[in-house]
Tab-separated table of C-alpha atoms in Angstrom:
chain	number	residue	atom	x	y	z
T	1	UNK	CA	0.000	0.000	0.000
T	2	UNK	CA	1.326	3.436	-0.920
T	3	UNK	CA	2.208	5.656	2.041
T	4	UNK	CA	0.398	8.864	1.078
T	5	UNK	CA	1.701	10.648	4.146
T	6	UNK	CA	5.271	10.111	2.986
T	7	UNK	CA	4.334	11.549	-0.399
T	8	UNK	CA	3.075	14.860	0.966
T	9	UNK	CA	6.453	16.608	1.427
T	10	UNK	CA	7.432	15.869	-2.186
T	11	UNK	CA	4.071	16.862	-3.684
T	12	UNK	CA	4.095	20.066	-5.757
T	13	UNK	CA	2.777	23.229	-4.161
T	14	UNK	CA	0.987	26.084	-5.906
T	15	UNK	CA	4.096	28.253	-5.652
T	16	UNK	CA	6.525	25.582	-6.856
T	17	UNK	CA	4.158	24.805	-9.734
T	18	UNK	CA	4.351	28.461	-10.756
T	19	UNK	CA	8.146	28.218	-10.717
T	20	UNK	CA	8.107	25.020	-12.800
T	21	UNK	CA	5.750	26.576	-15.364
T	22	UNK	CA	7.950	29.659	-15.644
T	23	UNK	CA	10.985	27.414	-16.157
T	24	UNK	CA	9.141	25.712	-19.021
T	25	UNK	CA	8.398	29.102	-20.586
T	26	UNK	CA	12.065	30.040	-20.398
T	27	UNK	CA	13.167	26.770	-21.997
T	28	UNK	CA	10.596	27.150	-24.801
T	29	UNK	CA	11.985	30.626	-25.452
T	30	UNK	CA	15.487	29.177	-25.755
T	31	UNK	CA	16.620	30.750	-22.466
T	32	UNK	CA	18.620	29.058	-19.725
T	33	UNK	CA	16.660	29.031	-16.418
T	34	UNK	CA	19.440	27.802	-14.107
T	35	UNK	CA	21.174	31.182	-13.654
T	36	UNK	CA	17.855	32.799	-12.722
T	37	UNK	CA	17.012	29.983	-10.321
T	38	UNK	CA	20.420	30.252	-8.649
T	39	UNK	CA	20.122	34.024	-8.493
T	40	UNK	CA	16.840	33.628	-6.611
T	41	UNK	CA	18.334	30.955	-4.340
T	42	UNK	CA	16.011	28.186	-5.509
T	43	UNK	CA	18.652	25.619	-6.517
T	44	UNK	CA	22.072	24.625	-5.339
T	45	UNK	CA	25.116	24.968	-7.522
T	46	UNK	CA	24.882	21.374	-8.730
T	47	UNK	CA	21.060	21.047	-8.891
T	48	UNK	CA	19.315	20.342	-12.163
T	49	UNK	CA	15.741	21.158	-11.140
T	50	UNK	CA	14.079	23.771	-8.941
T	51	UNK	CA	13.396	22.470	-5.466
T	52	UNK	CA	9.959	22.347	-3.921
T	53	UNK	CA	10.270	25.014	-1.261
T	54	UNK	CA	8.246	27.279	0.941
T	55	UNK	CA	10.376	30.372	0.405
T	56	UNK	CA	7.688	32.575	-1.123
T	57	UNK	CA	10.113	35.465	-1.348
T	58	UNK	CA	12.609	33.463	-3.433
T	59	UNK	CA	9.878	32.088	-5.677
T	60	UNK	CA	8.492	35.584	-6.171
T	61	UNK	CA	11.936	36.943	-7.027
T	62	UNK	CA	12.402	34.214	-9.603
T	63	UNK	CA	9.009	34.880	-11.243
T	64	UNK	CA	9.659	38.623	-11.338
T	65	UNK	CA	13.070	38.059	-12.925
T	66	UNK	CA	11.698	35.512	-15.409
T	67	UNK	CA	8.964	37.986	-16.392
T	68	UNK	CA	11.598	40.624	-17.123
T	69	UNK	CA	13.739	38.234	-19.164
T	70	UNK	CA	10.715	36.966	-21.118
T	71	UNK	CA	9.394	40.532	-21.479
T	72	UNK	CA	6.038	39.249	-20.271
T	73	UNK	CA	4.343	41.786	-18.016
T	74	UNK	CA	1.542	39.327	-17.195
T	75	UNK	CA	3.609	36.180	-16.685
T	76	UNK	CA	1.741	35.062	-13.565
T	77	UNK	CA	-1.583	35.232	-15.399
T	78	UNK	CA	-0.277	33.600	-18.552
T	79	UNK	CA	1.247	30.552	-16.843
T	80	UNK	CA	-1.924	30.089	-14.770
T	81	UNK	CA	-4.339	30.188	-17.701
T	82	UNK	CA	-4.185	26.679	-19.078
T	83	UNK	CA	-1.870	24.385	-17.125
T	84	UNK	CA	-3.230	20.983	-16.109
T	85	UNK	CA	-4.647	21.433	-12.593
T	86	UNK	CA	-3.696	17.851	-11.727
T	87	UNK	CA	-0.103	19.071	-11.655
T	88	UNK	CA	-0.959	20.254	-8.138
T	89	UNK	CA	-0.865	16.612	-7.088
T	90	UNK	CA	-2.626	15.322	-3.983
T	91	UNK	CA	-3.814	18.814	-3.057
T	92	UNK	CA	-5.888	18.940	-6.240
T	93	UNK	CA	-7.389	15.518	-5.540
T	94	UNK	CA	-8.136	16.536	-1.939
T	95	UNK	CA	-10.250	19.440	-3.198
T	96	UNK	CA	-11.739	17.623	-6.203
T	97	UNK	CA	-12.898	14.670	-4.091
T	98	UNK	CA	-14.841	16.954	-1.705
T	99	UNK	CA	-18.615	16.707	-1.618
T	100	UNK	CA	-19.330	20.431	-2.126
T	101	UNK	CA	-17.520	23.572	-3.230
T	102	UNK	CA	-17.725	24.847	0.350
T	103	UNK	CA	-15.994	21.724	1.645
T	104	UNK	CA	-13.317	22.014	-1.060
T	105	UNK	CA	-12.603	25.620	-0.069
T	106	UNK	CA	-12.548	24.704	3.613
T	107	UNK	CA	-9.852	22.171	2.702
T	108	UNK	CA	-7.987	24.876	0.814
T	109	UNK	CA	-8.058	27.108	3.902
T	110	UNK	CA	-7.111	24.348	6.302
T	111	UNK	CA	-4.407	22.584	4.320
T	112	UNK	CA	-2.756	25.065	1.930
T	113	UNK	CA	0.052	25.599	4.448
T	114	UNK	CA	0.941	21.913	4.326
T	115	UNK	CA	1.929	22.559	0.712
T	116	UNK	CA	3.017	26.212	0.850
T	117	UNK	CA	4.322	26.904	4.351
T	118	UNK	CA	4.775	30.557	3.422
T	119	UNK	CA	1.068	31.071	2.626
T	120	UNK	CA	-1.994	31.651	4.776
T	121	UNK	CA	-5.569	31.292	3.508
T	122	UNK	CA	-8.983	32.310	4.794
T	123	UNK	CA	-12.425	31.140	3.652
T	124	UNK	CA	-15.461	33.059	4.882
T	125	UNK	CA	-19.151	33.426	4.047
T	126	UNK	CA	-21.565	36.320	4.411
T	127	UNK	CA	-25.250	36.398	3.477
T	128	UNK	CA	-24.381	37.024	-0.175
T	129	UNK	CA	-20.681	36.398	-0.800
T	130	UNK	CA	-18.258	33.501	-0.444
T	131	UNK	CA	-14.724	34.875	-0.137
T	132	UNK	CA	-11.319	33.199	-0.232
T	133	UNK	CA	-8.228	35.211	0.679
T	134	UNK	CA	-4.557	34.256	0.277
T	135	UNK	CA	-1.638	36.131	1.793
T	136	UNK	CA	2.038	35.571	2.743
T	137	UNK	CA	2.450	34.287	6.288
T	138	UNK	CA	5.338	36.737	6.733
T	139	UNK	CA	3.591	40.064	7.357
T	140	UNK	CA	6.735	41.940	6.357
T	141	UNK	CA	6.887	40.296	2.937
T	142	UNK	CA	5.468	42.232	0.004
T	143	UNK	CA	3.767	39.640	-2.227
T	144	UNK	CA	5.160	39.207	-5.733
T	145	UNK	CA	2.623	40.490	-8.270
T	146	UNK	CA	3.250	37.589	-10.637
T	147	UNK	CA	2.998	34.976	-7.876
T	148	UNK	CA	-0.141	36.624	-6.455
T	149	UNK	CA	-1.847	36.672	-9.840
T	150	UNK	CA	-0.852	33.056	-10.484
T	151	UNK	CA	-2.258	31.947	-7.124
T	152	UNK	CA	-5.578	33.768	-7.519
T	153	UNK	CA	-6.152	32.678	-11.126
T	154	UNK	CA	-5.326	29.099	-10.131
T	155	UNK	CA	-7.882	29.334	-7.328
T	156	UNK	CA	-10.441	30.742	-9.772
T	157	UNK	CA	-9.798	27.865	-12.161
T	158	UNK	CA	-10.091	25.314	-9.355
T	159	UNK	CA	-13.493	26.656	-8.311
T	160	UNK	CA	-14.832	26.906	-11.849
T	161	UNK	CA	-13.606	23.394	-12.629
T	162	UNK	CA	-15.915	22.186	-9.848
T	163	UNK	CA	-19.011	24.238	-10.739
T	164	UNK	CA	-20.009	27.023	-13.176
T	165	UNK	CA	-19.288	30.312	-11.412
T	166	UNK	CA	-18.431	33.924	-12.148
T	167	UNK	CA	-16.565	35.945	-9.503
T	168	UNK	CA	-18.329	38.856	-7.852
T	169	UNK	CA	-14.933	40.511	-7.697
T	170	UNK	CA	-11.194	40.021	-7.244
T	171	UNK	CA	-8.808	42.101	-5.121
T	172	UNK	CA	-5.018	42.318	-4.986
T	173	UNK	CA	-2.584	43.819	-2.513
T	174	UNK	CA	-0.337	45.254	-5.217
T	175	UNK	CA	-1.046	48.649	-6.725
T	176	UNK	CA	-2.834	49.132	-10.031
T	177	UNK	CA	-0.443	47.759	-12.695
T	178	UNK	CA	-0.196	48.732	-16.350
T	179	UNK	CA	-1.562	45.263	-17.122
T	180	UNK	CA	-4.800	45.747	-15.128
T	181	UNK	CA	-6.881	45.191	-18.251
T	182	UNK	CA	-5.261	41.756	-18.729
T	183	UNK	CA	-6.129	40.920	-15.141
T	184	UNK	CA	-9.818	41.797	-15.547
T	185	UNK	CA	-9.974	39.827	-18.791
T	186	UNK	CA	-8.468	36.744	-17.133
T	187	UNK	CA	-11.026	36.736	-14.323
T	188	UNK	CA	-13.979	38.063	-16.342
T	189	UNK	CA	-14.771	40.175	-13.276
T	190	UNK	CA	-14.050	43.573	-11.718
T	191	UNK	CA	-10.601	43.744	-10.126
T	192	UNK	CA	-9.492	46.081	-7.341
T	193	UNK	CA	-5.931	46.880	-6.328
T	194	UNK	CA	-4.284	48.132	-3.151
T	195	UNK	CA	-6.412	45.839	-0.940
T	196	UNK	CA	-5.416	44.444	2.459
T	197	UNK	CA	-5.233	40.896	1.058
T	198	UNK	CA	-5.435	38.994	-2.219
T	199	UNK	CA	-9.005	37.655	-2.402
T	200	UNK	CA	-11.714	36.407	-4.734
T	201	UNK	CA	-15.464	36.323	-4.046
T	202	UNK	CA	-18.283	34.280	-5.546
T	203	UNK	CA	-22.026	34.166	-4.952
T	204	UNK	CA	-22.576	32.335	-1.675
T	205	UNK	CA	-24.976	29.798	-3.224
T	206	UNK	CA	-22.114	27.912	-4.907
T	207	UNK	CA	-20.961	26.766	-1.464
T	208	UNK	CA	-23.546	23.954	-1.540
T	209	UNK	CA	-22.919	22.972	-5.176
T	210	UNK	CA	-22.039	19.269	-5.335
T	211	UNK	CA	-18.853	18.257	-7.112
T	212	UNK	CA	-19.245	15.659	-9.884
T	213	UNK	CA	-15.879	14.221	-8.826
T	214	UNK	CA	-16.961	13.644	-5.191
T	215	UNK	CA	-15.319	10.503	-3.833
T	216	UNK	CA	-15.907	9.940	-0.092
T	217	UNK	CA	-13.327	7.154	0.166
T	218	UNK	CA	-10.518	9.047	-1.533
T	219	UNK	CA	-11.434	12.250	0.293
T	220	UNK	CA	-11.463	10.604	3.698
T	221	UNK	CA	-8.074	9.029	3.079
T	222	UNK	CA	-6.522	12.290	1.896
T	223	UNK	CA	-8.016	14.318	4.751
T	224	UNK	CA	-6.363	11.991	7.255
T	225	UNK	CA	-3.000	12.440	5.555
T	226	UNK	CA	-3.298	16.208	5.258
T	227	UNK	CA	-4.590	16.541	8.821
T	228	UNK	CA	-1.432	14.881	10.076
T	229	UNK	CA	0.655	17.437	8.166
T	230	UNK	CA	-1.586	20.323	9.299
T	231	UNK	CA	-1.027	19.510	12.963
T	232	UNK	CA	2.661	20.219	12.497
T	233	UNK	CA	1.976	23.401	10.503
T	234	UNK	CA	-0.269	24.770	13.265
T	235	UNK	CA	2.817	25.351	15.380
T	236	UNK	CA	3.356	28.423	13.218
T	237	UNK	CA	1.395	31.594	14.139
T	238	UNK	CA	-1.738	32.488	12.185
T	239	UNK	CA	-3.334	35.888	11.617
T	240	UNK	CA	-5.916	36.553	14.314
T	241	UNK	CA	-7.472	39.405	12.338
T	242	UNK	CA	-8.274	36.939	9.560
T	243	UNK	CA	-10.143	34.721	12.028
T	244	UNK	CA	-11.927	37.787	13.393
T	245	UNK	CA	-13.062	38.806	9.920
T	246	UNK	CA	-14.266	35.275	9.220
T	247	UNK	CA	-16.275	35.239	12.472
T	248	UNK	CA	-17.743	38.669	11.716
T	249	UNK	CA	-19.033	37.874	8.219
T	250	UNK	CA	-22.113	35.782	9.107
T	251	UNK	CA	-22.969	38.088	12.039
T	252	UNK	CA	-23.166	41.387	10.157
T	253	UNK	CA	-26.790	41.278	9.019
T	254	UNK	CA	-28.144	40.574	12.520
T	255	UNK	CA	-25.833	43.202	14.030
T	256	UNK	CA	-24.081	40.815	16.412
T	257	UNK	CA	-20.533	41.381	15.138
T	258	UNK	CA	-19.545	42.896	18.480
T	259	UNK	CA	-16.248	42.449	20.264
T	260	UNK	CA	-17.959	40.449	23.014
T	261	UNK	CA	-19.646	38.092	20.536
T	262	UNK	CA	-16.537	37.610	18.412
T	263	UNK	CA	-14.428	37.085	21.526
T	264	UNK	CA	-16.794	34.298	22.630
T	265	UNK	CA	-16.652	32.772	19.143
T	266	UNK	CA	-12.853	32.687	19.305
T	267	UNK	CA	-12.640	31.663	22.963
T	268	UNK	CA	-10.936	34.751	24.355
T	269	UNK	CA	-11.759	37.810	26.422
T	270	UNK	CA	-12.351	41.198	24.809
T	271	UNK	CA	-9.150	42.462	26.450
T	272	UNK	CA	-7.094	39.614	24.952
T	273	UNK	CA	-8.787	40.062	21.574
T	274	UNK	CA	-8.025	43.780	21.539
T	275	UNK	CA	-4.413	43.239	22.646
T	276	UNK	CA	-3.674	40.560	20.064
T	277	UNK	CA	-5.203	42.600	17.263
T	278	UNK	CA	-3.091	45.563	18.351
T	279	UNK	CA	0.018	43.348	18.164
T	280	UNK	CA	-0.886	42.714	14.497
T	281	UNK	CA	-1.318	46.431	13.851
T	282	UNK	CA	-5.115	46.135	13.718
T	283	UNK	CA	-8.139	47.269	15.724
T	284	UNK	CA	-11.516	45.568	16.042
T	285	UNK	CA	-13.345	48.532	14.529
T	286	UNK	CA	-10.807	48.709	11.723
T	287	UNK	CA	-11.270	45.031	10.805
T	288	UNK	CA	-15.060	45.495	10.900
T	289	UNK	CA	-14.873	48.518	8.622
T	290	UNK	CA	-12.536	46.675	6.257
T	291	UNK	CA	-14.955	43.737	6.006
T	292	UNK	CA	-17.913	46.053	5.401
T	293	UNK	CA	-16.024	47.864	2.632
T	294	UNK	CA	-15.064	44.547	1.026
T	295	UNK	CA	-18.631	43.206	1.058
T	296	UNK	CA	-20.167	46.523	0.035
T	297	UNK	CA	-18.062	46.418	-3.111
T	298	UNK	CA	-19.659	43.061	-3.993
T	299	UNK	CA	-23.210	43.929	-2.949
T	300	UNK	CA	-23.363	47.111	-5.015
T	301	UNK	CA	-22.700	45.032	-8.132
T	302	UNK	CA	-25.823	42.912	-7.570
T	303	UNK	CA	-28.416	44.384	-9.892
T	304	UNK	CA	-31.640	45.339	-8.185
T	305	UNK	CA	-30.327	45.007	-4.618
T	306	UNK	CA	-31.729	48.092	-2.831
T	307	UNK	CA	-29.436	50.368	-0.825
T	308	UNK	CA	-31.640	49.750	2.222
T	309	UNK	CA	-30.974	46.010	1.959
T	310	UNK	CA	-27.243	46.590	1.486
T	311	UNK	CA	-27.302	48.660	4.683
T	312	UNK	CA	-29.037	45.773	6.493
T	313	UNK	CA	-26.604	43.166	5.113
T	314	UNK	CA	-23.670	45.267	6.340
T	315	UNK	CA	-25.147	45.681	9.807
T	316	UNK	CA	-26.181	49.338	9.595
T	317	UNK	CA	-29.481	50.483	11.110
T	318	UNK	CA	-30.066	53.287	8.596
T	319	UNK	CA	-29.488	53.552	4.837
T	320	UNK	CA	-28.005	57.006	5.375
T	321	UNK	CA	-25.144	55.438	7.333
T	322	UNK	CA	-24.145	53.205	4.419
T	323	UNK	CA	-24.271	56.173	2.013
T	324	UNK	CA	-21.791	58.025	4.250
T	325	UNK	CA	-19.633	54.889	4.476
T	326	UNK	CA	-19.585	54.416	0.686
T	327	UNK	CA	-18.356	57.982	0.220
T	328	UNK	CA	-15.604	57.375	2.765
T	329	UNK	CA	-14.563	54.079	1.144
T	330	UNK	CA	-14.805	55.057	-2.525
T	331	UNK	CA	-15.396	58.799	-2.781
T	332	UNK	CA	-18.728	58.015	-4.475
T	333	UNK	CA	-22.309	57.498	-3.353
T	334	UNK	CA	-23.759	53.990	-3.806
T	335	UNK	CA	-25.787	55.170	-6.803
T	336	UNK	CA	-22.763	56.781	-8.441
T	337	UNK	CA	-20.627	53.680	-7.843
T	338	UNK	CA	-23.334	51.398	-9.234
T	339	UNK	CA	-23.565	53.491	-12.410
T	340	UNK	CA	-19.789	53.406	-12.839
T	341	UNK	CA	-19.716	49.621	-12.351
T	342	UNK	CA	-22.538	49.143	-14.868
T	343	UNK	CA	-20.649	51.231	-17.426
T	344	UNK	CA	-17.494	49.150	-16.882
T	345	UNK	CA	-19.508	45.929	-17.223
T	346	UNK	CA	-20.861	47.106	-20.570
T	347	UNK	CA	-17.312	47.789	-21.772
T	348	UNK	CA	-16.164	44.304	-20.694
T	349	UNK	CA	-19.191	42.663	-22.301
T	350	UNK	CA	-18.533	44.427	-25.593
T	351	UNK	CA	-14.948	43.154	-25.596
T	352	UNK	CA	-15.755	39.631	-24.378
T	353	UNK	CA	-16.381	37.890	-27.751
T	354	UNK	CA	-12.823	38.534	-28.907
T	355	UNK	CA	-11.265	37.562	-25.571
T	356	UNK	CA	-13.136	34.463	-24.515
T	357	UNK	CA	-11.117	32.243	-26.832
T	358	UNK	CA	-7.961	32.966	-24.823
T	359	UNK	CA	-9.594	32.738	-21.408
T	360	UNK	CA	-8.570	30.170	-18.821
T	361	UNK	CA	-9.433	26.579	-19.519
T	362	UNK	CA	-10.274	23.968	-16.936
């Protein structure tokens, strides 16, 4: 019998897959990848292949350098568009054998660090949106744009390989690049930049969509193997503010996203909660406002959803409060922002027929 647990450390990660795909691009272009790999610290002097590693910074440096050498300003997007998702190894089969999309994304959140020790993931649900966020575990590390775009497009392709879905929106930490139009085309959705985390949101109803590849026997076996690896990974610190935001999301509409309620959810006092958030450079009110701004950006894109209902979904008592908040977040009123989004959607729709042929495959 094959020891799956022993196979986990050698299994490809999302980040190492990005490196391998970039190496293939370099070779196809007649360029030698080894000097770039050594420059980034990804191989030893006598190594022939890039190692599977968790050094997100080194992998990001390599992708950035490869993009420059290939003169490809959207390398991360391009290598993510059509690679075989089964290259992700057991991690792909763990997600694909889940019963529902929600279970698959819970596995992504729980186990991504067993594959990419430098990454942290969060999966949360509100009344309307299902959101998955991915960020470097090292808070001082600025994420590589190419690696970030590869990771998020890979996640998009994973979800849409399980069930038909269109993102409500996509957000990136990096600032608005010259290639922003390529990014929106790749995701077929509005994209924001300068966010607090890299994230993608879908309509919440896909959480219960059943996967045609559901296999309870395979899934149970893989969960046991990944759980063993996850227990070791949990020794590393995790972002508390991410857990706070996840606990807040389902509480917003009934206005119970208070510090006392969230503290009880997380098993800590309000004093401890406040102190630990402060250690991460966050405040409870700041995390709450950030979550409201994130969700408001998705809700305003839902055609026919009244401003009064958006206010209720975000936990405000009065519609006037959400109008003030929208102006603070975006500089626009909800009506003005909705009109701008509708105009941008029309532009994307007009361009879609020529671009769909090169969109990501599954």
